[in-house]
PDB file of C-alpha atoms in Angstrom:
ATOM      1  CA  MET A   1     -20.254 -40.122  10.738  1.00 47.00           C
ATOM      2  CA  GLU A   2     -19.200 -36.823  11.909  1.00 47.00           C
ATOM      3  CA  SER A   3     -22.009 -34.455  13.029  1.00 46.00           C
ATOM      4  CA  PHE A   4     -21.429 -30.835  12.015  1.00 42.00           C
ATOM      5  CA  GLU A   5     -21.305 -29.457  15.113  1.00 44.00           C
ATOM      6  CA  GLU A   6     -18.405 -31.969  15.669  1.00 42.00           C
ATOM      7  CA  LYS A   7     -16.687 -30.844  12.729  1.00 41.00           C
ATOM      8  CA  VAL A   8     -17.052 -26.678  13.438  1.00 40.00           C
ATOM      9  CA  CYS A   9     -15.867 -27.892  17.209  1.00 39.00           C
ATOM     10  CA  VAL A  10     -12.401 -28.297  15.857  1.00 35.00           C
ATOM     11  CA  PHE A  11     -12.046 -24.998  14.465  1.00 36.00           C
ATOM     12  CA  MET A  12     -14.282 -23.490  17.133  1.00 35.00           C
ATOM     13  CA  ASP A  13     -12.184 -24.641  19.896  1.00 38.00           C
ATOM     14  CA  GLU A  14     -10.108 -22.257  21.788  1.00 35.00           C
ATOM     15  CA  HIS A  15      -6.912 -23.743  22.018  1.00 36.00           C
ATOM     16  CA  SER A  16      -7.330 -24.087  18.135  1.00 38.00           C
ATOM     17  CA  TYR A  17      -7.299 -20.130  18.049  1.00 37.00           C
ATOM     18  CA  HIS A  18      -4.637 -19.235  19.996  1.00 41.00           C
ATOM     19  CA  SER A  19      -2.291 -21.580  18.922  1.00 44.00           C
ATOM     20  CA  ASN A  20       0.573 -21.226  16.032  1.00 51.00           C
ATOM     21  CA  GLU A  21      -0.145 -20.871  11.985  1.00 50.00           C
ATOM     22  CA  SER A  22       0.595 -24.465  11.548  1.00 53.00           C
ATOM     23  CA  GLU A  23      -1.825 -25.634  14.001  1.00 52.00           C
ATOM     24  CA  LEU A  24      -4.679 -23.339  12.841  1.00 51.00           C
ATOM     25  CA  HIS A  25      -3.906 -24.207   8.871  1.00 53.00           C
ATOM     26  CA  ALA A  26      -4.063 -27.844  10.154  1.00 53.00           C
ATOM     27  CA  SER A  27      -6.956 -27.523  11.804  1.00 53.00           C
ATOM     28  CA  LEU A  28      -9.120 -25.663   8.722  1.00 52.00           C
ATOM     29  CA  GLU A  29      -7.854 -28.256   6.500  1.00 54.00           C
ATOM     30  CA  ASP A  30      -9.309 -30.779   7.823  1.00 54.00           C
ATOM     31  CA  LEU A  31     -12.578 -29.357   8.158  1.00 51.00           C
ATOM     32  CA  CYS A  32     -12.827 -28.683   4.904  1.00 52.00           C
ATOM     33  CA  LEU A  33     -12.307 -31.681   2.962  1.00 53.00           C
ATOM     34  CA  SER A  34     -14.040 -33.526   5.908  1.00 50.00           C
ATOM     35  CA  GLU A  35     -16.308 -32.187   4.409  1.00 49.00           C
ATOM     36  CA  GLN A  36     -15.718 -31.772   0.606  1.00 51.00           C
ATOM     37  CA  GLN A  37     -15.263 -35.603   1.084  1.00 51.00           C
ATOM     38  CA  SER A  38     -18.720 -36.360   2.798  1.00 49.00           C
ATOM     39  CA  SER A  39     -20.624 -34.023  -0.424  1.00 48.00           C
ATOM     40  CA  ASP A  40     -19.627 -36.693  -2.775  1.00 47.00           C
ATOM     41  CA  SER A  41     -21.993 -39.156  -2.357  1.00 47.00           C
ATOM     42  CA  GLU A  42     -24.903 -37.048  -1.403  1.00 49.00           C
ATOM     43  CA  GLU A  43     -26.727 -36.802  -4.422  1.00 54.00           C
ATOM     44  CA  ASP A  44     -30.953 -37.178  -3.790  1.00 56.00           C
ATOM     45  CA  SER A  45     -32.355 -33.673  -2.982  1.00 80.00           C
ATOM     46  CA  PRO A  46     -32.490 -34.195   1.359  1.00 85.00           C
ATOM     47  CA  GLN A  47     -28.495 -34.700   0.952  1.00 85.00           C
ATOM     48  CA  ARG A  48     -28.107 -31.641  -1.174  1.00 84.00           C
ATOM     49  CA  ILE A  49     -30.045 -29.772   1.213  1.00 87.00           C
ATOM     50  CA  LEU A  50     -28.310 -30.990   4.064  1.00 91.00           C
ATOM     51  CA  TYR A  51     -25.405 -30.283   1.917  1.00 92.00           C
ATOM     52  CA  TRP A  52     -26.429 -26.551   1.374  1.00 94.00           C
ATOM     53  CA  ASP A  53     -27.227 -25.783   4.198  1.00 93.00           C
ATOM     54  CA  SER A  54     -23.763 -27.463   6.287  1.00 94.00           C
ATOM     55  CA  GLN A  55     -22.056 -25.463   3.615  1.00 95.00           C
ATOM     56  CA  VAL A  56     -23.529 -22.230   4.619  1.00 95.00           C
ATOM     57  CA  ALA A  57     -23.426 -22.823   7.848  1.00 95.00           C
ATOM     58  CA  LEU A  58     -19.491 -24.082   7.587  1.00 96.00           C
ATOM     59  CA  LEU A  59     -18.193 -20.393   5.860  1.00 97.00           C
ATOM     60  CA  GLN A  60     -20.260 -18.482   8.362  1.00 96.00           C
ATOM     61  CA  GLU A  61     -18.402 -20.288  10.800  1.00 96.00           C
ATOM     62  CA  ILE A  62     -14.550 -19.228   8.902  1.00 96.00           C
ATOM     63  CA  LEU A  63     -16.177 -15.937   8.377  1.00 97.00           C
ATOM     64  CA  GLU A  64     -16.976 -15.469  12.303  1.00 96.00           C
ATOM     65  CA  ARG A  65     -13.211 -16.262  13.748  1.00 95.00           C
ATOM     66  CA  TYR A  66     -12.095 -13.957  10.314  1.00 95.00           C
ATOM     67  CA  ASN A  67     -13.476 -10.927  11.835  1.00 94.00           C
ATOM     68  CA  ILE A  68     -12.245 -11.478  14.876  1.00 91.00           C
ATOM     69  CA  THR A  69      -8.750 -10.783  13.897  1.00 86.00           C
ATOM     70  CA  GLY A  70      -7.322  -7.709  12.455  1.00 89.00           C
ATOM     71  CA  SER A  71     -10.887  -5.584  13.127  1.00 91.00           C
ATOM     72  CA  LYS A  72      -9.136  -2.382  13.387  1.00 90.00           C
ATOM     73  CA  LEU A  73      -6.755  -3.075   9.859  1.00 92.00           C
ATOM     74  CA  ARG A  74      -9.866  -4.047   7.856  1.00 94.00           C
ATOM     75  CA  GLN A  75     -12.251  -1.342   8.858  1.00 95.00           C
ATOM     76  CA  GLU A  76      -8.988   1.198   8.170  1.00 94.00           C
ATOM     77  CA  VAL A  77      -8.642  -0.671   4.579  1.00 96.00           C
ATOM     78  CA  GLY A  78     -12.391  -0.214   4.107  1.00 96.00           C
ATOM     79  CA  ARG A  79     -12.307   3.848   4.782  1.00 96.00           C
ATOM     80  CA  ILE A  80      -9.262   3.891   2.017  1.00 96.00           C
ATOM     81  CA  ILE A  81     -11.136   2.521  -0.385  1.00 95.00           C
ATOM     82  CA  ASN A  82     -14.001   4.248   0.093  1.00 94.00           C
ATOM     83  CA  LYS A  83     -12.106   7.755  -0.308  1.00 94.00           C
ATOM     84  CA  ILE A  84     -10.220   6.794  -2.909  1.00 93.00           C
ATOM     85  CA  LYS A  85     -12.868   5.729  -5.058  1.00 90.00           C
ATOM     86  CA  ALA A  86     -14.616   8.878  -4.251  1.00 90.00           C
ATOM     87  CA  SER A  87     -12.132  10.444  -5.936  1.00 86.00           C
ATOM     88  CA  ASP A  88     -10.152  10.648  -9.605  1.00 81.00           C
ATOM     89  CA  PHE A  89      -8.143   7.878  -9.016  1.00 81.00           C
ATOM     90  CA  CYS A  90      -7.218   6.143 -12.231  1.00 83.00           C
ATOM     91  CA  SER A  91      -3.899   6.849 -14.344  1.00 79.00           C
ATOM     92  CA  CYS A  92      -4.039   4.463 -16.612  1.00 77.00           C
ATOM     93  CA  LEU A  93      -6.289   5.935 -19.039  1.00 68.00           C
ATOM     94  CA  LYS A  94      -8.679   3.395 -19.264  1.00 66.00           C
ATOM     95  CA  PRO A  95     -12.299   3.130 -20.447  1.00 63.00           C
ATOM     96  CA  ASN A  96     -14.245   2.203 -17.338  1.00 61.00           C
ATOM     97  CA  SER A  97     -11.718   4.043 -15.248  1.00 55.00           C
ATOM     98  CA  HIS A  98     -13.959   4.191 -12.683  1.00 60.00           C
ATOM     99  CA  ASN A  99     -13.838   0.575 -11.959  1.00 71.00           C
ATOM    100  CA  CYS A 100     -10.049  -0.102 -12.455  1.00 88.00           C
ATOM    101  CA  ILE A 101      -9.357  -2.511 -10.068  1.00 91.00           C
ATOM    102  CA  THR A 102      -5.080  -2.475 -10.502  1.00 90.00           C
ATOM    103  CA  CYS A 103      -4.829   1.605  -9.548  1.00 91.00           C
ATOM    104  CA  LEU A 104      -7.200   0.734  -6.600  1.00 93.00           C
ATOM    105  CA  ARG A 105      -5.143  -0.972  -5.383  1.00 94.00           C
ATOM    106  CA  ARG A 106      -1.629   0.404  -5.887  1.00 93.00           C
ATOM    107  CA  ARG A 107      -3.748   3.347  -4.113  1.00 93.00           C
ATOM    108  CA  VAL A 108      -4.717   1.728  -1.647  1.00 96.00           C
ATOM    109  CA  ALA A 109      -1.047   0.434  -1.115  1.00 95.00           C
ATOM    110  CA  THR A 110       0.598   3.520  -1.495  1.00 94.00           C
ATOM    111  CA  VAL A 111      -1.744   5.253   1.024  1.00 95.00           C
ATOM    112  CA  LEU A 112      -1.064   2.113   3.883  1.00 95.00           C
ATOM    113  CA  SER A 113       2.590   2.950   3.159  1.00 93.00           C
ATOM    114  CA  ASP A 114       2.052   6.491   3.583  1.00 93.00           C
ATOM    115  CA  ARG A 115       0.817   5.798   7.156  1.00 91.00           C
ATOM    116  CA  GLY A 116       4.228   4.134   7.826  1.00 90.00           C
ATOM    117  CA  ILE A 117       2.111   0.414   7.606  1.00 90.00           C
ATOM    118  CA  THR A 118       4.882  -1.762   6.291  1.00 91.00           C
ATOM    119  CA  THR A 119       3.502  -2.946   2.881  1.00 93.00           C
ATOM    120  CA  ASN A 120       4.039  -4.529  -0.332  1.00 93.00           C
ATOM    121  CA  LEU A 121       2.256  -5.340  -4.006  1.00 92.00           C
ATOM    122  CA  CYS A 122       2.620  -8.952  -4.527  1.00 91.00           C
ATOM    123  CA  MET A 123       1.814 -10.931  -7.931  1.00 90.00           C
ATOM    124  CA  SER A 124       1.599 -14.592  -7.739  1.00 90.00           C
ATOM    125  CA  LYS A 125       2.675 -16.282 -10.887  1.00 88.00           C
ATOM    126  CA  TRP A 126       2.815 -19.733 -11.750  1.00 88.00           C
ATOM    127  CA  LYS A 127       2.888 -22.315 -15.146  1.00 88.00           C
ATOM    128  CA  SER A 128       0.599 -24.639 -16.344  1.00 89.00           C
ATOM    129  CA  THR A 129       0.354 -27.897 -15.526  1.00 87.00           C
ATOM    130  CA  HIS A 130      -1.503 -31.374 -16.241  1.00 85.00           C
ATOM    131  CA  LYS A 131      -4.272 -29.979 -13.687  1.00 82.00           C
ATOM    132  CA  VAL A 132      -3.987 -25.799 -13.360  1.00 84.00           C
ATOM    133  CA  PRO A 133      -3.798 -23.667 -16.266  1.00 89.00           C
ATOM    134  CA  GLY A 134      -1.130 -21.007 -16.111  1.00 90.00           C
ATOM    135  CA  GLY A 135      -2.089 -17.471 -14.733  1.00 91.00           C
ATOM    136  CA  SER A 136      -0.788 -14.294 -12.561  1.00 91.00           C
ATOM    137  CA  HIS A 137      -2.311 -12.623  -9.719  1.00 93.00           C
ATOM    138  CA  GLU A 138      -2.013  -9.359  -8.119  1.00 93.00           C
ATOM    139  CA  TYR A 139      -2.774  -8.719  -4.147  1.00 95.00           C
ATOM    140  CA  ILE A 140      -1.577  -6.703  -1.149  1.00 96.00           C
ATOM    141  CA  GLU A 141       0.221  -8.126   1.738  1.00 94.00           C
ATOM    142  CA  VAL A 142       0.605  -5.977   4.949  1.00 93.00           C
ATOM    143  CA  ILE A 143       2.748  -6.787   7.889  1.00 90.00           C
ATOM    144  CA  ALA A 144       1.011  -5.997  11.069  1.00 79.00           C
ATOM    145  CA  SER A 145       1.979  -5.852  14.507  1.00 73.00           C
ATOM    146  CA  THR A 146      -0.254  -6.625  17.617  1.00 67.00           C
ATOM    147  CA  SER A 147      -0.954  -3.963  20.247  1.00 67.00           C
ATOM    148  CA  THR A 148       1.780  -4.830  22.236  1.00 68.00           C
ATOM    149  CA  ARG A 149       4.412  -5.264  19.826  1.00 69.00           C
ATOM    150  CA  LYS A 150       5.581  -8.454  20.792  1.00 76.00           C
ATOM    151  CA  ARG A 151       4.219 -10.090  17.122  1.00 79.00           C
ATOM    152  CA  GLN A 152       4.225  -8.978  13.669  1.00 84.00           C
ATOM    153  CA  ILE A 153       1.294 -11.061  11.780  1.00 87.00           C
ATOM    154  CA  ARG A 154       0.937 -11.395   7.822  1.00 90.00           C
ATOM    155  CA  PHE A 155      -2.630 -10.496   6.320  1.00 94.00           C
ATOM    156  CA  LEU A 156      -3.477 -10.764   2.818  1.00 96.00           C
ATOM    157  CA  ILE A 157      -5.748  -7.679   1.267  1.00 97.00           C
ATOM    158  CA  GLU A 158      -7.754  -8.894  -1.835  1.00 97.00           C
ATOM    159  CA  LEU A 159      -9.803  -6.258  -2.596  1.00 97.00           C
ATOM    160  CA  GLU A 160     -12.332  -8.683  -4.690  1.00 95.00           C
ATOM    161  CA  LEU A 161     -12.561 -11.519  -2.994  1.00 96.00           C
ATOM    162  CA  LYS A 162     -16.661 -12.034  -4.210  1.00 96.00           C
ATOM    163  CA  GLU A 163     -16.120 -11.166  -7.786  1.00 95.00           C
ATOM    164  CA  GLN A 164     -13.369 -13.621  -7.338  1.00 95.00           C
ATOM    165  CA  PHE A 165     -16.015 -16.743  -7.509  1.00 96.00           C
ATOM    166  CA  GLN A 166     -19.061 -14.984  -9.831  1.00 95.00           C
ATOM    167  CA  ILE A 167     -20.252 -17.586 -12.043  1.00 94.00           C
ATOM    168  CA  ALA A 168     -23.057 -16.705 -13.908  1.00 90.00           C
ATOM    169  CA  LYS A 169     -24.957 -19.788 -14.752  1.00 90.00           C
ATOM    170  CA  ALA A 170     -24.463 -21.281 -11.178  1.00 91.00           C
ATOM    171  CA  GLY A 171     -27.425 -22.212  -9.320  1.00 92.00           C
ATOM    172  CA  GLU A 172     -29.398 -20.089  -6.760  1.00 92.00           C
ATOM    173  CA  GLU A 173     -28.136 -22.015  -4.034  1.00 94.00           C
ATOM    174  CA  TYR A 174     -24.028 -21.476  -4.682  1.00 95.00           C
ATOM    175  CA  GLN A 175     -25.086 -17.641  -5.161  1.00 95.00           C
ATOM    176  CA  LYS A 176     -26.418 -17.912  -1.770  1.00 94.00           C
ATOM    177  CA  ILE A 177     -22.994 -18.534  -0.787  1.00 96.00           C
ATOM    178  CA  VAL A 178     -21.037 -15.819  -2.345  1.00 96.00           C
ATOM    179  CA  SER A 179     -22.978 -13.582  -0.993  1.00 96.00           C
ATOM    180  CA  CYS A 180     -21.647 -14.324   2.116  1.00 96.00           C
ATOM    181  CA  LEU A 181     -18.842 -13.575   1.065  1.00 97.00           C
ATOM    182  CA  PRO A 182     -17.870  -9.811   2.360  1.00 96.00           C
ATOM    183  CA  GLU A 183     -16.716  -7.711  -0.835  1.00 96.00           C
ATOM    184  CA  PHE A 184     -12.569  -7.053  -0.081  1.00 97.00           C
ATOM    185  CA  TYR A 185     -10.242  -9.385   1.873  1.00 98.00           C
ATOM    186  CA  VAL A 186      -8.287  -8.600   4.755  1.00 97.00           C
ATOM    187  CA  GLY A 187      -6.698 -11.423   6.871  1.00 95.00           C
ATOM    188  CA  LYS A 188      -4.755 -14.000   7.458  1.00 94.00           C
ATOM    189  CA  ALA A 189      -4.262 -16.659   4.661  1.00 93.00           C
ATOM    190  CA  GLU A 190      -5.283 -19.660   6.491  1.00 93.00           C
ATOM    191  CA  TYR A 191      -8.585 -18.280   6.930  1.00 96.00           C
ATOM    192  CA  LEU A 192      -8.600 -17.233   2.748  1.00 96.00           C
ATOM    193  CA  THR A 193      -7.291 -20.920   2.538  1.00 95.00           C
ATOM    194  CA  ALA A 194     -10.350 -22.168   4.235  1.00 96.00           C
ATOM    195  CA  ILE A 195     -13.130 -19.909   2.243  1.00 97.00           C
ATOM    196  CA  VAL A 196     -11.127 -20.765  -1.221  1.00 96.00           C
ATOM    197  CA  ARG A 197     -11.771 -24.092  -0.458  1.00 96.00           C
ATOM    198  CA  VAL A 198     -15.469 -24.213   1.020  1.00 96.00           C
ATOM    199  CA  VAL A 199     -16.954 -21.968  -2.172  1.00 97.00           C
ATOM    200  CA  CYS A 200     -14.518 -23.774  -4.761  1.00 96.00           C
ATOM    201  CA  ASP A 201     -16.708 -27.331  -3.672  1.00 96.00           C
ATOM    202  CA  ALA A 202     -19.819 -25.604  -3.555  1.00 96.00           C
ATOM    203  CA  ALA A 203     -18.678 -24.386  -7.327  1.00 95.00           C
ATOM    204  CA  LYS A 204     -18.185 -27.752  -8.162  1.00 94.00           C
ATOM    205  CA  LYS A 205     -21.146 -28.772  -6.834  1.00 93.00           C
ATOM    206  CA  SER A 206     -23.538 -26.805  -8.689  1.00 94.00           C
ATOM    207  CA  MET A 207     -22.309 -27.226 -11.533  1.00 93.00           C
ATOM    208  CA  LYS A 208     -22.316 -30.963 -11.726  1.00 91.00           C
ATOM    209  CA  LYS A 209     -26.227 -30.427 -10.740  1.00 90.00           C
ATOM    210  CA  LYS A 210     -26.609 -28.483 -14.061  1.00 90.00           C
ATOM    211  CA  LYS A 211     -24.738 -30.737 -15.528  1.00 90.00           C
ATOM    212  CA  MET A 212     -21.830 -28.634 -16.278  1.00 92.00           C
ATOM    213  CA  HIS A 213     -18.302 -28.452 -16.980  1.00 90.00           C
ATOM    214  CA  LEU A 214     -16.516 -26.165 -14.536  1.00 91.00           C
ATOM    215  CA  ALA A 215     -14.095 -24.055 -15.919  1.00 91.00           C
ATOM    216  CA  PRO A 216      -9.966 -25.292 -14.977  1.00 92.00           C
ATOM    217  CA  TRP A 217      -9.932 -21.882 -13.501  1.00 93.00           C
ATOM    218  CA  ARG A 218     -12.695 -21.651 -11.159  1.00 93.00           C
ATOM    219  CA  LYS A 219     -10.771 -25.193  -9.516  1.00 94.00           C
ATOM    220  CA  ASN A 220      -9.764 -24.693  -6.119  1.00 94.00           C
ATOM    221  CA  GLY A 221      -6.434 -26.048  -7.224  1.00 92.00           C
ATOM    222  CA  PHE A 222      -6.054 -23.051  -9.461  1.00 93.00           C
ATOM    223  CA  MET A 223      -7.719 -20.459  -7.404  1.00 95.00           C
ATOM    224  CA  GLN A 224      -5.421 -21.206  -4.397  1.00 93.00           C
ATOM    225  CA  MET A 225      -2.576 -20.216  -6.867  1.00 92.00           C
ATOM    226  CA  LYS A 226      -3.845 -16.626  -6.730  1.00 94.00           C
ATOM    227  CA  TRP A 227      -2.754 -16.071  -3.160  1.00 92.00           C
ATOM    228  CA  SER A 228      -0.098 -18.135  -2.834  1.00 82.00           C
ATOM    229  CA  GLY A 229       3.575 -18.341  -1.851  1.00 63.00           C
ATOM    230  CA  PHE A 230       4.743 -18.129  -5.804  1.00 58.00           C
ATOM    231  CA  ASN A 231       4.988 -14.662  -5.995  1.00 49.00           C
ATOM    232  CA  GLN A 232       7.250 -12.073  -6.592  1.00 58.00           C
ATOM    233  CA  THR A 233       7.166  -9.243  -4.204  1.00 57.00           C
ATOM    234  CA  TYR A 234       7.264  -5.664  -4.981  1.00 59.00           C
ATOM    235  CA  HIS A 235       7.830  -2.864  -1.740  1.00 52.00           C
ATOM    236  CA  HIS A 236       5.761   0.097  -1.825  1.00 51.00           C
ATOM    237  CA  HIS A 237       8.477   2.148  -2.904  1.00 44.00           C
ATOM    238  CA  HIS A 238       8.412   0.667  -6.346  1.00 44.00           C
ATOM    239  CA  ILE A 239       5.005   2.107  -6.311  1.00 47.00           C
ATOM    240  CA  GLN A 240       3.465   4.767  -8.960  1.00 42.00           C
ATOM    241  CA  GLN A 241       2.970   7.529  -5.521  1.00 42.00           C
ATOM    242  CA  ALA A 242      -0.472   8.449  -5.444  1.00 37.00           C
ATOM    243  CA  SER A 243      -1.008  12.295  -5.068  1.00 36.00           C
ATOM    244  CA  GLU A 244      -2.299  11.897  -1.652  1.00 38.00           C
ATOM    245  CA  SER A 245      -3.410  15.495  -1.359  1.00 34.00           C
ATOM    246  CA  ASN A 246      -6.037  15.485  -3.366  1.00 36.00           C
ATOM    247  CA  MET A 247      -7.489  12.684  -1.498  1.00 39.00           C
ATOM    248  CA  GLY A 248      -7.252  14.173   1.576  1.00 41.00           C
ATOM    249  CA  PHE A 249      -4.598  11.520   3.234  1.00 41.00           C
ATOM    250  CA  SER A 250      -2.103  12.316   5.646  1.00 39.00           C
ATOM    251  CA  ARG A 251       0.930  10.819   6.104  1.00 41.00           C
ATOM    252  CA  ALA A 252       2.139   8.923   9.667  1.00 42.00           C
ATOM    253  CA  PRO A 253       5.105   6.888   9.954  1.00 40.00           C
ATOM    254  CA  ASN A 254       6.012   5.016  11.638  1.00 40.00           C
ATOM    255  CA  ALA A 255       2.567   3.728  12.439  1.00 45.00           C
ATOM    256  CA  VAL A 256       2.049   0.555  14.522  1.00 47.00           C
ATOM    257  CA  VAL A 257      -1.312  -0.910  13.350  1.00 52.00           C
ATOM    258  CA  ALA A 258      -3.247  -3.097  16.272  1.00 50.00           C
ATOM    259  CA  VAL A 259      -4.654  -6.409  14.642  1.00 52.00           C
ATOM    260  CA  ASN A 260      -7.124  -6.245  16.792  1.00 56.00           C
TER     261      ASN A 260
END
């Protein structure tokens, strides 16, 4: 069996890092699947410890690579989120308006758009199958450019990444995995796919240890659908415009986002 170091070297390889999107996706898929397959037969205590340690290390390795690309955009989104949260941003009049993720998401998309960044508010929708229950999920998509303007990169923005994986009855090992996740995600779809696979496999392992059923909406297949290509995309001009003057944001049309 390959060592953990041999598995992650596929991900760390410089050629893989600079390769095209399909090659990156394939490397991440092979890496995560090999970890999941090896975990199914590990039931005794030493192997469980090895499993959880390797899952934490694997997730941290993916997050390190995720943090390399899009750091400037990620920092900008973080500043926007903090500034919006400090204002009276909810317009839907819900009881817990200070935690209204729908209004927060739309305001973030509006601010990014008003700064000249190509921004789409996306809704993934899928029907029920015998394996996956139907559902829908809203997220933000940004088309960023490299500093030389030679290449455009698609980034997904999920404002509640960590919240998506909270399971109250899961074990301490799983909670440690979730604690490694950032509060919000700004990055390539390939990294998000890899993160979801690792965390969902950990959820399955944790609930199995507790002899509890893992709900279908917690499984990898369902979670992956949230940011899938089965979506309707709404451009920013369909979003109700935020009151920029009240939040202190300034418009900057035709801005170019440097992804590094």
